[in-house]
Amino acid sequence: AIQMTQSPSSLSASLGDRVTMTCRASHDIRDDLGWYQHKPGKAPKLLIYSASTLQSGVPSRFSGSGSGTNFTLTISSLRPEDFATYFCLQDNTYPYTFGQGTKLEIK
Amino acid sequence: EVQLAESGGGLVQPGGSLRLSCAASGFTFTSSWMHWVRQAPGKGLEWLSRISVDGDRTSYADSVKGRFTVSRDNAKSTLYLQMNSLKAEDTAMYYCGREMVTDTLIDYWGQGTLVTVSA
């Protein structure tokens, strides 16, 4: 199975900060990757698909980049509603696999 | 609005069985491949299964192959996960997800249903 290594596991930041998190795939997955936001007790929300395409309705402060094995999610200016856990998912090869998640907390 | 609502979770003894349901609304269920994913306490997410629009093609993670069966009732817009021979390590929050029309990624998820396997 393709391993997805996500870092950091936690991140402390302030409102208005720019933050970046990464996922590294153990094999080339082209651009077959999505980024999600997950808040406790809620359904995960798709932010980015195909590594860099913003899902409809998602604010433009979210962006994704990368291809092959290295991928990045950037939030350009943190808002209060952005504090959550973020994870990546590769859909290139069965079984689909997830990053371990990045918990974004308020500093 | 796309909505997915899981149900059927609960406490079950090791070796027991449980059937989860996922009621879908707000989209054309018969046009969507569907998935099951779980998250054990304190662990990361684990993909479990995928099913085609008419239910004739399925895929499973090795960890559940032979014990779990995914199915769907398109007339009821409902996805199922039959779980047999349950183990303590199957304890998790179980989520259903809809696959995108233009991609194989999951775009909508339910809020999950908790399964606890314990004596």
Coordinates of C-alpha atoms in Angstrom, one line a residue:
Chain A
A1 CA 0.0 0.0 0.0
I2 CA 1.1 3.6 -0.7
Q3 CA 2.1 5.3 2.6
M4 CA 1.2 8.9 3.1
T5 CA 3.4 10.7 5.5
Q6 CA 1.8 14.0 6.7
S7 CA 3.6 16.7 8.6
P8 CA 3.5 18.3 11.0
S9 CA 1.2 16.3 13.2
S10 CA 0.2 19.5 15.0
L11 CA 0.6 23.2 14.3
S12 CA 0.0 26.2 16.5
A13 CA -0.7 29.5 14.7
S14 CA -2.4 32.9 15.1
L15 CA -5.2 34.5 13.2
G16 CA -4.0 36.0 10.0
D17 CA -0.9 33.6 9.8
R18 CA 0.0 31.7 6.7
V19 CA 0.4 28.0 7.4
T20 CA 1.6 25.1 5.3
M21 CA 1.4 21.4 5.8
T22 CA 2.7 18.6 3.6
C23 CA 1.9 15.0 2.5
R24 CA 4.6 12.8 1.1
A25 CA 3.6 9.6 -0.8
S26 CA 5.8 6.5 -0.8
H27 CA 5.3 6.1 -4.5
D28 CA 4.4 8.4 -7.4
I29 CA 0.6 9.2 -7.2
R30 CA 0.6 11.8 -10.0
D31 CA -1.9 14.4 -8.8
D32 CA -4.4 11.9 -7.3
L33 CA -4.6 13.6 -4.0
G34 CA -7.2 15.5 -1.9
W35 CA -7.1 17.6 1.2
Y36 CA -9.9 17.7 3.8
Q37 CA -10.8 19.7 6.8
H38 CA -12.3 17.8 9.8
K39 CA -13.9 19.3 12.9
P40 CA -15.0 17.1 15.9
G41 CA -18.5 15.6 15.4
K42 CA -18.8 16.9 11.8
A43 CA -18.4 15.3 8.4
P44 CA -15.0 15.8 6.8
K45 CA -15.1 18.5 4.2
L46 CA -13.2 18.3 0.8
L47 CA -11.1 21.4 0.2
I48 CA -8.8 20.5 -2.7
Y49 CA -8.9 17.7 -5.3
S50 CA -6.5 16.6 -8.0
A51 CA -3.8 18.1 -5.7
S52 CA -4.4 21.7 -6.6
T53 CA -8.1 22.2 -7.7
L54 CA -10.2 24.2 -5.2
Q55 CA -13.5 22.5 -4.5
S56 CA -16.5 24.6 -5.2
G57 CA -17.5 26.9 -2.4
V58 CA -14.2 26.6 -0.6
P59 CA -12.5 30.0 0.2
S60 CA -9.6 31.0 -2.0
R61 CA -7.3 31.3 1.1
F62 CA -6.9 27.5 0.7
S63 CA -4.6 26.3 -1.9
G64 CA -2.9 23.0 -2.8
S65 CA 0.2 22.2 -4.8
G66 CA 2.4 19.3 -5.8
S67 CA 2.5 16.2 -7.9
G68 CA 4.2 12.9 -7.8
T69 CA 5.2 12.3 -4.2
N70 CA 5.2 15.8 -2.6
F71 CA 2.1 17.8 -1.8
T72 CA 1.3 20.9 0.1
L73 CA -1.8 22.5 1.6
T74 CA -1.5 26.2 2.3
I75 CA -3.9 28.5 4.2
S76 CA -2.9 32.0 3.3
S77 CA -4.5 33.9 6.2
L78 CA -6.0 32.0 9.1
R79 CA -9.5 32.7 10.2
P80 CA -11.2 31.4 13.4
E81 CA -13.2 28.8 11.5
D82 CA -10.0 27.3 10.1
F83 CA -8.9 25.7 13.4
A84 CA -9.5 22.0 12.8
T85 CA -7.7 18.8 11.7
Y86 CA -6.6 18.5 8.1
F87 CA -5.7 15.3 6.3
C88 CA -4.7 14.2 2.8
L89 CA -6.1 11.2 0.9
Q90 CA -4.6 9.5 -2.1
D91 CA -6.9 7.8 -4.6
N92 CA -4.3 6.7 -7.2
T93 CA -4.0 3.1 -6.0
Y94 CA -6.0 0.6 -3.9
P95 CA -6.2 0.7 -1.0
Y96 CA -6.8 4.4 -0.8
T97 CA -4.6 5.7 2.0
F98 CA -4.7 8.8 4.3
G99 CA -2.2 11.0 5.9
Q100 CA -2.2 10.9 9.7
G101 CA -3.6 14.4 10.0
T102 CA -2.4 17.8 11.1
K103 CA -4.2 19.4 14.0
L104 CA -4.2 23.2 13.6
E105 CA -4.6 25.0 16.9
I106 CA -4.8 28.6 18.0
K107 CA -1.6 30.0 19.4
Chain B
E1 CA -27.8 19.6 -0.5
V2 CA -25.9 16.4 -0.4
Q3 CA -26.5 14.5 2.9
L4 CA -25.2 11.2 4.1
A5 CA -26.4 9.8 7.4
E6 CA -24.8 6.7 8.9
S7 CA -26.7 4.5 11.4
G8 CA -26.5 1.1 13.0
G9 CA -23.4 1.5 15.2
G10 CA -23.3 0.3 18.8
L11 CA -21.7 -2.1 21.2
V12 CA -21.1 -5.7 20.0
Q13 CA -19.2 -8.6 21.4
P14 CA -16.1 -10.0 19.8
G15 CA -17.1 -12.4 17.1
G16 CA -20.5 -10.7 16.6
S17 CA -22.0 -9.0 13.6
L18 CA -23.4 -5.6 12.9
R19 CA -24.9 -3.9 9.8
L20 CA -24.3 -0.3 9.2
S21 CA -26.5 1.8 6.9
C22 CA -25.9 5.1 5.1
A23 CA -29.0 7.0 4.0
A24 CA -28.2 9.3 1.1
S25 CA -30.2 12.3 -0.1
G26 CA -29.7 15.5 -2.1
F27 CA -28.1 13.8 -5.1
T28 CA -28.6 11.0 -7.7
F29 CA -27.6 8.0 -5.6
T30 CA -27.8 5.7 -8.6
S31 CA -25.0 7.7 -10.3
S32 CA -22.5 7.6 -7.5
W33 CA -19.9 5.1 -6.5
M34 CA -19.7 4.9 -2.7
H35 CA -17.2 4.2 0.0
W36 CA -16.8 3.2 3.7
V37 CA -13.9 4.6 5.8
R38 CA -13.2 4.3 9.5
Q39 CA -11.2 5.9 12.2
A40 CA -10.2 4.0 15.4
P41 CA -9.8 6.0 18.6
G42 CA -6.5 8.0 18.5
K43 CA -5.6 6.6 15.0
G44 CA -5.7 7.8 11.5
L45 CA -8.3 7.2 8.9
E46 CA -8.5 3.8 7.1
W47 CA -10.3 3.2 3.8
L48 CA -12.4 0.1 3.9
S49 CA -14.5 -0.4 0.8
R50 CA -15.8 0.9 -2.5
I51 CA -18.9 -0.1 -4.5
S52 CA -20.0 0.7 -8.0
V53 CA -23.2 2.4 -9.0
D54 CA -25.1 -0.8 -9.6
G55 CA -23.3 -2.8 -6.9
D56 CA -21.6 -5.4 -9.1
R57 CA -18.1 -4.2 -8.5
T58 CA -16.6 -4.0 -5.0
S59 CA -13.2 -3.5 -3.4
Y60 CA -12.0 -4.0 0.1
A61 CA -9.0 -3.3 2.4
D62 CA -7.1 -6.4 3.3
S63 CA -8.0 -5.8 7.0
V64 CA -11.7 -6.4 6.4
K65 CA -11.7 -8.6 3.3
G66 CA -13.8 -11.8 3.9
R67 CA -15.4 -10.3 7.0
F68 CA -17.1 -7.2 5.7
T69 CA -19.5 -6.9 2.8
V70 CA -20.6 -3.7 1.1
S71 CA -23.9 -3.5 -0.7
R72 CA -26.5 -0.9 -1.7
D73 CA -30.2 -0.6 -2.3
N74 CA -30.6 2.0 -5.1
A75 CA -34.4 2.0 -4.6
K76 CA -33.9 3.2 -1.0
S77 CA -30.8 5.3 -1.7
T78 CA -29.0 3.4 1.0
L79 CA -25.5 2.0 1.4
Y80 CA -24.8 -0.9 3.7
L81 CA -21.8 -2.4 5.4
Q82 CA -22.3 -5.9 6.8
M83 CA -19.6 -6.6 9.4
N84 CA -19.1 -10.1 10.6
S85 CA -16.5 -11.8 12.9
L86 CA -15.9 -8.5 14.6
K87 CA -12.7 -7.9 16.6
A88 CA -11.7 -5.4 19.2
E89 CA -9.6 -3.7 16.6
D90 CA -12.7 -2.9 14.5
T91 CA -13.7 -0.4 17.2
A92 CA -13.9 2.9 15.3
M93 CA -16.1 5.6 14.0
Y94 CA -17.4 4.5 10.6
Y95 CA -18.1 7.0 7.8
C96 CA -19.7 6.6 4.4
G97 CA -18.6 8.7 1.5
R98 CA -19.7 9.7 -2.0
E99 CA -17.3 9.5 -4.8
M100 CA -16.9 12.5 -7.1
V101 CA -18.5 12.3 -10.5
T102 CA -15.3 13.6 -12.2
D103 CA -12.7 12.0 -10.0
T104 CA -12.4 8.9 -7.8
L105 CA -11.9 11.0 -4.7
I106 CA -14.5 11.1 -1.9
D107 CA -16.2 14.5 -1.9
Y108 CA -19.0 14.2 0.7
W109 CA -18.9 12.3 3.9
G110 CA -21.4 11.5 6.7
Q111 CA -20.8 12.4 10.3
G112 CA -20.1 8.8 11.2
T113 CA -21.5 6.0 13.5
L114 CA -19.5 4.6 16.3
V115 CA -18.9 0.8 16.6
T116 CA -17.5 -0.6 19.8
V117 CA -16.4 -4.2 19.9
S118 CA -16.0 -5.3 23.5
A119 CA -17.0 -8.1 25.9

